[in-house]
Coordinates of C-alpha atoms and ligand atoms in Angstrom, one line a residue:
M29 CA 56.2 91.0 96.4
T30 CA 58.5 89.1 94.0
D31 CA 56.7 86.8 91.6
P32 CA 57.9 83.3 92.4
N33 CA 57.5 82.2 88.8
P34 CA 58.0 85.2 86.6
G35 CA 58.5 83.2 83.4
P36 CA 61.1 83.4 80.7
I37 CA 62.3 86.4 78.8
R38 CA 60.2 86.7 75.7
K39 CA 61.7 89.7 74.0
V40 CA 65.3 90.9 73.9
V41 CA 66.0 94.4 72.5
I42 CA 69.5 95.2 71.5
V43 CA 70.2 98.9 71.2
G44 CA 73.0 99.6 68.7
G45 CA 74.4 97.9 65.7
G46 CA 78.2 98.3 66.0
T47 CA 80.5 95.4 66.6
A48 CA 78.9 94.8 70.0
G49 CA 75.3 94.9 68.8
W50 CA 75.8 92.5 66.0
M51 CA 78.0 90.2 68.0
A52 CA 75.2 90.0 70.6
A53 CA 72.5 89.6 67.9
A54 CA 74.4 86.8 66.1
A55 CA 74.9 85.0 69.4
A56 CA 71.3 85.5 70.4
A57 CA 70.1 84.2 67.0
R58 CA 72.1 81.0 67.8
Y59 CA 71.4 80.5 71.5
L60 CA 68.0 81.9 72.0
D61 CA 66.6 80.3 68.9
D62 CA 64.0 78.1 70.7
G63 CA 61.0 79.6 69.1
Q64 CA 60.1 81.2 72.5
R65 CA 61.8 84.6 72.1
Q66 CA 62.0 87.5 69.8
V67 CA 65.2 89.4 69.3
V68 CA 65.1 92.9 67.9
L69 CA 68.1 95.2 67.1
I70 CA 67.7 99.0 66.8
E71 CA 70.4 101.1 65.2
S72 CA 70.7 104.4 63.6
D73 CA 72.5 104.8 60.3
A74 CA 72.6 108.5 60.9
I75 CA 74.6 108.1 64.1
G76 CA 76.9 105.3 62.7
T77 CA 79.4 103.2 64.6
V78 CA 82.9 103.8 65.9
G79 CA 84.2 101.8 63.0
V80 CA 87.7 101.0 64.3
G81 CA 88.6 97.9 66.2
E82 CA 90.6 95.7 63.9
A83 CA 92.8 93.5 66.0
T84 CA 91.7 90.6 68.2
I85 CA 93.1 87.9 70.5
P86 CA 92.8 84.1 70.1
P87 CA 89.5 83.6 72.0
I88 CA 87.8 85.2 68.9
L89 CA 88.3 81.8 67.2
G90 CA 86.0 80.2 69.9
F91 CA 83.3 82.9 69.3
N92 CA 83.3 82.3 65.6
A93 CA 83.3 78.6 66.1
L94 CA 80.3 78.7 68.4
L95 CA 78.4 80.7 65.8
G96 CA 79.3 78.0 63.2
I97 CA 81.4 80.4 61.1
D98 CA 83.6 78.9 58.5
E99 CA 87.1 80.5 58.7
R100 CA 87.4 80.8 54.9
D101 CA 84.0 82.6 54.6
F102 CA 85.0 84.9 57.4
L103 CA 88.4 85.8 55.8
R104 CA 86.8 86.4 52.4
A105 CA 84.0 88.6 53.9
T106 CA 86.1 90.7 56.3
G107 CA 89.5 91.1 54.6
A108 CA 91.0 89.4 57.6
T109 CA 94.6 88.4 58.0
F110 CA 96.2 86.3 60.7
K111 CA 97.7 87.7 63.8
L112 CA 100.4 85.9 65.8
G113 CA 101.0 88.6 68.4
I114 CA 101.9 92.3 68.9
E115 CA 105.3 93.7 68.3
F116 CA 106.0 96.5 70.8
V117 CA 108.6 99.0 69.5
G118 CA 110.2 101.6 71.8
W119 CA 108.3 101.0 75.0
D120 CA 111.3 100.6 77.3
T121 CA 114.1 102.9 76.2
G122 CA 112.7 104.2 72.9
D123 CA 115.1 102.1 71.0
D124 CA 114.0 98.5 71.7
R125 CA 111.5 96.0 70.4
Y126 CA 109.9 92.7 71.6
M127 CA 107.0 90.5 70.6
H128 CA 104.1 89.6 72.8
A129 CA 103.3 86.4 71.0
F130 CA 100.2 84.3 71.4
G131 CA 100.6 80.8 72.7
G132 CA 103.5 81.3 75.0
H133 CA 107.1 80.1 74.8
G134 CA 109.0 76.9 75.2
R135 CA 107.8 73.9 77.3
D136 CA 107.7 73.5 81.0
I137 CA 110.2 70.9 82.2
Q138 CA 109.4 68.8 85.3
G139 CA 106.6 71.2 86.3
L140 CA 108.9 74.3 86.1
A141 CA 107.8 77.3 84.1
F142 CA 109.9 77.6 81.0
H143 CA 110.9 81.2 81.7
Q144 CA 112.4 80.1 85.0
L145 CA 114.7 77.6 83.2
W146 CA 115.6 80.2 80.6
L147 CA 116.5 82.8 83.3
K148 CA 119.0 80.5 84.8
L149 CA 120.5 79.4 81.5
R150 CA 120.2 82.5 79.4
D151 CA 124.0 83.4 79.4
R152 CA 125.0 80.0 78.2
P153 CA 126.0 79.6 74.5
G154 CA 123.2 78.6 72.1
I155 CA 120.4 79.7 74.5
G156 CA 119.4 83.0 72.8
A157 CA 116.5 85.2 73.5
L158 CA 113.2 84.1 75.2
E159 CA 111.2 85.0 72.1
E160 CA 113.1 82.5 70.0
Y161 CA 111.2 79.9 72.0
A162 CA 107.8 81.3 71.1
P163 CA 106.5 79.5 68.0
S164 CA 104.2 82.4 67.1
A165 CA 107.0 85.0 67.5
V166 CA 109.4 83.1 65.4
A167 CA 106.9 82.6 62.6
A168 CA 105.7 86.2 62.9
Y169 CA 109.2 87.6 62.4
L170 CA 109.7 85.3 59.4
H171 CA 106.3 86.6 58.0
K172 CA 105.1 83.0 58.0
F173 CA 101.7 81.5 58.8
G174 CA 100.1 78.0 58.6
Q175 CA 99.6 75.1 60.8
P176 CA 102.7 72.9 61.3
G177 CA 102.1 69.2 60.8
G178 CA 103.0 67.0 63.7
Q179 CA 103.5 70.0 66.1
P180 CA 101.2 71.8 68.4
P181 CA 99.1 74.3 66.4
L182 CA 100.2 77.9 66.3
A183 CA 98.1 80.2 68.5
Y184 CA 96.6 83.0 66.5
A185 CA 93.9 85.6 66.2
Y186 CA 92.8 87.9 63.4
H187 CA 93.1 91.4 62.1
F188 CA 89.8 92.3 60.4
D189 CA 87.7 95.1 59.2
A190 CA 85.3 95.7 62.2
G191 CA 82.6 97.3 60.0
L192 CA 82.7 94.3 57.6
Y193 CA 82.6 91.9 60.6
A194 CA 79.5 93.6 61.9
A195 CA 77.9 93.4 58.5
F196 CA 78.9 89.7 58.2
L197 CA 77.3 89.0 61.6
R198 CA 74.3 91.0 60.7
R199 CA 73.6 88.8 57.7
R200 CA 73.8 85.7 60.0
A201 CA 71.7 87.3 62.7
E202 CA 69.0 88.4 60.3
A203 CA 69.0 84.9 58.7
G204 CA 68.6 83.5 62.2
G205 CA 65.5 85.6 62.9
V206 CA 66.7 88.8 64.4
T207 CA 64.7 91.8 63.4
R208 CA 66.5 95.0 62.6
I209 CA 64.8 98.4 63.2
E210 CA 66.4 101.5 61.7
G211 CA 65.8 104.6 63.8
R212 CA 67.2 107.0 66.4
I213 CA 66.2 106.4 70.0
T214 CA 65.0 109.6 71.7
G215 CA 63.7 108.3 75.0
T216 CA 62.8 105.4 77.3
D217 CA 59.8 104.4 79.3
R218 CA 60.4 102.9 82.7
D219 CA 58.4 100.8 85.1
P220 CA 57.6 103.2 88.0
L221 CA 57.9 100.4 90.5
T222 CA 61.0 98.5 89.5
G223 CA 62.7 101.2 87.5
H224 CA 63.2 98.7 84.7
V225 CA 63.2 99.8 81.1
R226 CA 59.8 98.9 79.5
A227 CA 60.3 100.4 76.1
V228 CA 62.5 102.7 74.0
R229 CA 61.0 105.4 71.9
L230 CA 62.2 106.3 68.5
E231 CA 62.1 109.5 66.5
G232 CA 58.8 109.5 64.7
G233 CA 56.9 108.1 67.6
Q234 CA 57.5 104.3 67.4
S235 CA 57.9 102.5 70.7
V236 CA 59.7 99.2 71.0
D237 CA 59.0 97.3 74.2
G238 CA 61.0 94.4 75.6
D239 CA 61.9 92.3 78.7
L240 CA 65.7 92.4 78.5
F241 CA 67.6 95.4 77.0
I242 CA 71.2 94.9 75.8
D243 CA 72.8 98.4 75.6
C244 CA 75.3 98.4 72.7
S245 CA 74.9 102.1 72.0
G246 CA 78.6 103.0 72.2
F247 CA 80.3 105.7 74.3
R248 CA 77.0 107.4 75.0
S249 CA 75.7 104.4 77.0
L250 CA 72.1 105.3 76.3
L251 CA 70.4 102.9 78.6
L252 CA 72.9 101.8 81.3
G253 CA 74.5 105.3 81.7
E254 CA 71.8 107.8 80.8
T255 CA 68.6 106.0 81.7
M256 CA 69.7 103.8 84.6
G257 CA 72.2 106.3 85.8
V258 CA 75.0 103.9 86.5
A259 CA 78.1 106.0 87.1
F260 CA 81.4 105.8 85.1
E261 CA 84.4 104.7 87.0
D262 CA 87.2 106.9 85.6
W263 CA 90.6 105.2 85.2
S264 CA 92.3 108.0 83.3
H265 CA 94.7 108.7 86.2
W266 CA 96.3 105.4 85.2
L267 CA 95.6 105.5 81.5
P268 CA 95.8 109.1 80.4
C269 CA 95.5 108.6 76.7
D270 CA 92.1 110.0 75.7
R271 CA 92.2 110.5 72.0
A272 CA 93.1 108.7 68.8
V273 CA 93.6 109.8 65.2
A274 CA 93.1 107.0 62.7
V275 CA 93.9 106.7 59.0
P276 CA 93.8 103.8 56.6
T277 CA 96.6 103.3 54.1
E278 CA 97.1 101.1 51.0
P279 CA 98.0 97.6 51.9
S280 CA 101.7 96.9 52.0
T281 CA 103.9 93.9 51.4
P282 CA 105.0 91.7 52.9
L283 CA 101.7 91.1 54.7
L284 CA 102.8 91.0 58.3
P285 CA 101.1 88.4 60.5
Y286 CA 101.2 90.7 63.6
T287 CA 100.1 94.1 64.9
R288 CA 102.8 96.7 65.6
A289 CA 102.4 99.1 68.5
T290 CA 105.1 101.8 68.4
A291 CA 105.6 104.1 71.4
R292 CA 105.5 107.8 70.6
T293 CA 106.3 110.8 72.8
A294 CA 102.7 111.1 74.2
G295 CA 101.2 107.7 73.4
W296 CA 101.6 105.1 70.7
Q297 CA 100.8 104.2 67.2
W298 CA 99.1 101.1 65.8
R299 CA 99.7 99.4 62.5
I300 CA 97.3 96.6 61.6
P301 CA 97.6 94.9 58.3
L302 CA 94.4 93.8 56.5
Q303 CA 94.2 92.3 53.1
H304 CA 92.8 95.4 51.4
R305 CA 94.3 98.1 53.6
T306 CA 96.5 98.8 56.6
G307 CA 94.8 100.3 59.6
N308 CA 96.9 103.0 61.4
G309 CA 96.2 105.1 64.4
H310 CA 97.9 107.2 67.0
V311 CA 96.5 106.9 70.5
Y312 CA 97.6 109.9 72.6
S313 CA 97.1 112.0 75.7
S314 CA 95.6 115.3 74.9
A315 CA 97.2 116.8 78.0
H316 CA 100.6 116.1 76.5
I317 CA 100.3 116.7 72.8
S318 CA 98.0 118.8 70.6
D319 CA 95.7 117.2 68.0
D320 CA 97.6 118.7 65.2
E321 CA 100.9 117.4 66.4
A322 CA 99.4 113.9 67.0
T323 CA 98.0 113.9 63.4
A324 CA 101.4 115.1 62.0
T325 CA 103.2 112.3 63.9
L326 CA 100.9 109.7 62.5
L327 CA 101.1 111.0 59.0
A328 CA 104.9 111.2 59.2
N329 CA 105.1 107.5 60.2
L330 CA 103.1 105.6 57.7
D331 CA 104.4 102.7 55.5
S332 CA 102.2 103.5 52.5
K333 CA 99.8 106.1 51.0
P334 CA 96.7 107.2 53.0
T335 CA 93.4 106.3 51.4
A336 CA 91.2 108.6 53.5
E337 CA 91.4 111.7 55.6
P338 CA 92.6 111.2 59.2
R339 CA 89.7 110.8 61.6
Q340 CA 89.7 111.7 65.3
L341 CA 88.1 109.8 68.2
R342 CA 87.8 110.8 71.8
F343 CA 87.4 108.5 74.8
K344 CA 88.1 108.0 78.5
A345 CA 89.5 104.9 80.1
G346 CA 87.2 103.3 82.6
R347 CA 84.0 101.4 82.9
R348 CA 80.5 101.6 84.3
E349 CA 80.4 100.7 88.0
R350 CA 78.0 97.9 87.1
L351 CA 77.5 96.4 83.7
W352 CA 74.1 94.9 84.5
E353 CA 71.5 97.1 86.2
G354 CA 67.8 96.1 86.5
N355 CA 66.9 94.7 83.1
V356 CA 69.7 96.4 81.2
V357 CA 73.1 94.8 80.3
A358 CA 75.7 96.9 78.6
L359 CA 78.2 95.4 76.1
G360 CA 81.1 97.2 74.3
L361 CA 81.7 100.9 74.6
A362 CA 78.4 101.4 76.4
G363 CA 80.0 99.4 79.3
G364 CA 83.5 100.8 79.3
F365 CA 86.7 101.5 77.3
L366 CA 90.2 100.4 77.6
E367 CA 92.6 101.5 74.9
P368 CA 93.3 99.0 72.1
L369 CA 97.0 98.3 73.2
E370 CA 96.3 94.6 73.7
S371 CA 93.3 94.4 71.4
T372 CA 90.9 93.5 74.3
S373 CA 87.7 95.4 73.5
I374 CA 86.1 92.9 71.2
H375 CA 87.2 90.2 73.6
L376 CA 85.4 91.9 76.5
I377 CA 82.2 92.1 74.3
Q378 CA 82.6 88.3 73.7
T379 CA 83.1 87.7 77.4
G380 CA 80.1 89.8 78.3
I381 CA 77.9 87.8 75.8
S382 CA 79.1 84.4 77.1
K383 CA 78.6 85.4 80.7
L384 CA 75.2 86.8 80.0
F385 CA 74.1 83.6 78.3
A386 CA 75.6 81.6 81.2
L387 CA 73.6 83.6 83.7
F388 CA 70.6 84.3 81.4
P389 CA 67.8 85.7 83.6
D390 CA 64.1 85.2 83.7
R391 CA 61.6 88.0 83.9
G392 CA 62.2 88.2 87.7
F393 CA 65.7 89.5 87.1
S394 CA 67.1 88.1 90.3
A395 CA 69.9 89.9 92.0
V396 CA 71.8 86.5 92.2
E397 CA 72.6 86.4 88.5
R398 CA 73.0 90.1 88.1
D399 CA 75.5 90.4 91.0
E400 CA 77.5 87.4 89.7
Y401 CA 77.6 89.0 86.3
N402 CA 78.8 92.3 87.7
R403 CA 81.5 90.6 89.7
L404 CA 82.8 88.5 86.8
M405 CA 82.8 91.4 84.4
G406 CA 84.3 93.8 86.9
D407 CA 87.2 91.4 87.4
A408 CA 87.6 91.0 83.6
Y409 CA 87.9 94.7 83.1
T410 CA 90.3 95.2 86.1
S411 CA 92.7 92.5 85.0
V412 CA 92.9 93.9 81.5
R413 CA 93.4 97.4 82.9
D414 CA 96.4 96.2 85.0
F415 CA 98.0 94.5 82.1
I416 CA 97.7 97.7 80.0
I417 CA 99.0 99.9 82.7
L418 CA 102.1 97.6 83.0
H419 CA 103.2 98.6 79.5
Y420 CA 103.3 102.2 80.4
H421 CA 104.7 101.9 83.8
A422 CA 107.5 99.4 83.2
T423 CA 109.6 101.7 81.2
R424 CA 112.9 103.5 81.4
R425 CA 111.8 106.3 79.0
D426 CA 112.0 109.8 80.4
D427 CA 112.2 111.7 77.2
S428 CA 108.8 113.4 77.6
A429 CA 106.5 114.7 80.3
F430 CA 104.1 111.9 79.3
W431 CA 106.6 109.1 79.9
R432 CA 107.8 110.7 83.1
H433 CA 104.3 110.8 84.3
V434 CA 103.3 107.1 83.5
R435 CA 106.7 105.8 84.8
T436 CA 106.3 107.4 88.2
M437 CA 102.6 107.5 88.7
P438 CA 101.0 105.4 91.5
I439 CA 99.6 102.1 90.2
P440 CA 96.8 99.9 91.4
D441 CA 97.7 97.6 94.4
S442 CA 96.9 94.6 92.3
L443 CA 99.6 95.5 89.8
T444 CA 102.1 96.4 92.5
R445 CA 101.7 93.0 94.0
K446 CA 102.3 91.3 90.7
L447 CA 105.4 93.4 89.9
T448 CA 106.9 92.9 93.4
L449 CA 106.5 89.1 93.2
F450 CA 108.0 89.0 89.7
R451 CA 111.0 91.3 90.5
K452 CA 112.1 88.8 93.3
N453 CA 112.1 85.4 91.7
A454 CA 110.2 85.8 88.4
R455 CA 107.0 84.3 89.8
I456 CA 103.6 85.2 88.3
F457 CA 100.3 83.8 89.3
R458 CA 97.1 84.0 87.4
Y459 CA 94.2 84.9 89.6
D460 CA 90.6 83.9 89.0
D461 CA 89.6 84.2 85.4
E462 CA 92.3 86.6 84.4
L463 CA 92.5 87.0 80.7
F464 CA 96.3 87.2 80.2
G465 CA 98.3 84.1 81.2
I466 CA 101.7 83.8 82.8
S467 CA 103.5 83.7 79.4
S468 CA 101.9 87.1 78.4
W469 CA 103.0 88.8 81.6
V470 CA 106.5 87.3 81.3
Q471 CA 106.9 88.4 77.7
V472 CA 105.9 92.0 78.5
L473 CA 107.8 92.2 81.8
L474 CA 111.1 90.8 80.3
G475 CA 110.4 92.6 77.0
Q476 CA 110.4 95.9 78.9
D477 CA 113.4 95.0 80.9
V478 CA 111.9 94.2 84.3
V479 CA 114.6 91.7 85.2
P480 CA 114.0 89.7 88.3
V481 CA 116.7 89.4 90.9
G482 CA 116.7 85.7 90.8
Y483 CA 114.7 82.7 89.6
D484 CA 112.7 79.9 91.2
P485 CA 115.3 78.1 93.4
I486 CA 113.8 74.7 92.6
V487 CA 115.4 75.1 89.1
D488 CA 118.7 74.4 90.8
A489 CA 117.5 70.9 91.7
L490 CA 117.7 70.0 87.9
D491 CA 120.8 68.9 86.1
A492 CA 121.6 72.2 84.4
D493 CA 123.6 70.7 81.5
R494 CA 120.9 68.3 80.5
V495 CA 118.2 71.0 80.8
A496 CA 120.4 73.3 78.6
D497 CA 120.6 70.6 75.9
A498 CA 116.8 70.1 76.0
V499 CA 116.3 73.9 75.8
R500 CA 118.6 74.3 72.9
Q501 CA 116.7 71.5 71.1
I502 CA 113.5 73.4 71.6
R503 CA 115.0 76.5 70.1
G504 CA 116.2 74.7 67.0
A505 CA 112.9 72.8 66.5
T506 CA 110.9 76.1 66.9
L507 CA 113.0 77.7 64.2
R508 CA 112.8 74.8 61.8
T509 CA 109.1 74.4 62.2
A510 CA 108.5 78.1 61.5
Q511 CA 110.8 78.1 58.4
A512 CA 108.7 75.3 56.9
L513 CA 105.5 77.2 57.0
P514 CA 104.1 79.1 54.0
G515 CA 104.4 82.8 53.7
H516 CA 101.6 84.7 55.4
G517 CA 100.5 86.5 52.3
D518 CA 100.4 83.3 50.2
F519 CA 98.5 81.5 52.9
V520 CA 95.9 84.2 53.1
A521 CA 95.5 84.4 49.3
T522 CA 94.8 80.6 49.1
H523 CA 92.8 80.3 52.3
G524 CA 90.4 83.3 52.0
R525 CA 91.1 86.1 49.6
F526 CA 89.0 89.2 50.3
E527 CA 85.9 89.4 48.1
G528 CA 85.3 93.1 48.4
V529 CA 82.7 95.1 50.2
P530 CA 79.2 93.5 49.7
P531 CA 76.4 95.6 48.2
M532 CA 74.7 96.2 51.5
R533 CA 74.5 99.5 53.3
S534 CA 78.0 100.9 54.1
P535 CA 78.7 99.3 57.5
V536 CA 80.7 102.2 58.9
R537 CA 79.6 105.8 58.9
T538 CA 82.1 108.3 60.2
Ligands
LIG630 C1 90.7 104.3 68.6 C2 90.1 103.0 68.9 C3 90.7 101.8 68.4 C4 90.2 100.6 68.7 N1 90.8 99.4 68.3 C5 90.4 98.2 68.7 C6 91.1 97.0 68.3 O1 92.1 97.0 67.6 N2 90.6 95.8 68.8 C7 89.4 95.8 69.6 O2 89.0 94.7 70.0 N3 88.7 96.9 69.8 C8 89.2 98.1 69.4 N4 88.5 99.2 69.7 C9 87.2 99.1 70.4 C10 86.1 98.8 69.3 O3 86.1 99.7 68.3 C11 84.8 98.7 70.0 O4 84.8 97.9 71.1 C12 83.8 98.1 69.1 O5 83.7 98.7 67.9 C13 82.4 98.1 69.7 O6 81.8 99.3 69.6 P1 80.3 99.3 70.0 O7 79.5 98.4 69.1 O8 80.2 99.2 71.5 O9 79.9 100.9 69.7 P2 79.7 101.7 68.4 O10 80.5 101.2 67.3 O11 79.8 103.1 68.7 O12 78.1 101.4 68.0 C14 77.1 102.0 68.6 C15 75.8 101.7 68.0 O13 74.7 102.3 68.7 C16 73.9 103.0 67.8 N5 73.3 104.1 68.5 C17 73.9 105.0 69.4 N6 72.9 105.9 69.8 C18 71.8 105.6 69.2 C19 70.5 106.1 69.3 N7 70.2 107.2 70.0 N8 69.5 105.5 68.6 C20 69.7 104.4 67.8 N9 71.0 103.8 67.8 C21 72.0 104.4 68.4 C22 74.8 103.5 66.7 O14 74.0 103.7 65.5 C23 75.7 102.3 66.5 O15 75.0 101.3 65.7 C24 89.0 100.5 69.4 C25 88.3 101.6 69.8 C26 88.9 102.9 69.5 C27 88.1 104.1 70.0

């Protein structure tokens, strides 16, 4: 029989000390700090972390703010730079580029989405490209960053060293009372009646018990996958890239305030500028290119000198069917993986943490909270998945077997519905808690030449000449505002110059 008053969770055990583990620990130190609970994190230096994951999206600012992190301290500790968006190179024809900028473009007029007005007016003189109306895109291409006075703030995120971010959060979490245990987990004990995890066993015989277990053990999914047996839902038929090769290079100037994602013949290459190095990697489909060729492609397309040997990573797109089972909640790679094309993994960790605290259980582990969590997180993964598939599918490339495959493959119904609606009159709706807003979809769709047949007919009710004048003014003001900003490199140097790696354990083992 269910205990009607099971009492609060007294001990939280976090398994894993990568980005996910330390984000969860830092948040727990902040939010569970009522003297009632103990938070323990177990990690194994011998196993190490994935150690890539350098680009983020704007909600990371909210996470850092909730933890009371000062931006200057954060920049100095993690070598971070500012990110205004992602430049996509070669995704439509192979010879094209566009910016998916944060913060959207233009201004809605009389309730009409800006892109609808632009679609009607775009051939008129002085109207220009849609991205000229995106303040973050204009500033990014000018290599500028700052906050314009008297104007809406620029939307931005960060590029940072994920290992240093985990180390930075670790210092905060430990100061906030989280206990770290070093050791390799070799087994689990489960309650024979409920199947809940009672304790994890470490090499050497130590046993760590707990009420709630947060599985941040990486791709292996030690508790959710292995112990609880929650199956992996494989999405590789939509997202065939299953490997990456990564290499850091010397930092290059100018310091770009954006990520670059360049399409290659069987995948794509990232370029992420940090203060002390540039992160580079080639994400590819092993069914379409060999590891050696993928590495050669990466090394042939670097802006500066490599500072380490290339390192290979393997993965599969998809997620666990449920992210909360019994008394185990998985965060990060233990829950699922979507390639870093739109820098969403760290964000999904953040979402998982905030939903877990919003639905924090008691020791009864009611299905009500668990099911809601699984529904919300399932939707979060699915909406990101569709957005990433869009980049591959909306292409005219047919120069390799890889592009022919992704261009013609069947896509999820949810994405088909969005594409069909957009192709008619450029309408996009944001459903439920979808991460990417209308402006993001529009930028990628138009950026990859999905041109709608028409536009919202309500636009024709407006006086086109007057609207065109207003639109031209927005374009001019956007450019002038961006031009007045400081250079990104100068801003970073004065705002939070990197202090170097602190003398703690090396945060990343490869
Ligand atoms: C190629 C690539 C590029 C990426 N780029 C980005 C990006 O730009 N932006 C972004 O947001 N995300 C990116 N990601 C995702 C990002 O790296 C991860 O989401 C993030 O690092 C979280 O990893 P994690 O903490 O879940 O797992 P891991 O880093 O793998 O950490 C797992 C932890 O579990 C511990 N552990 C495992 N087994 C045991 C055991 N038996 N006993 C004890 N401890 C154990 C390990 O010691 C480690 O501490 C990228 C991922 C890949 C693969």
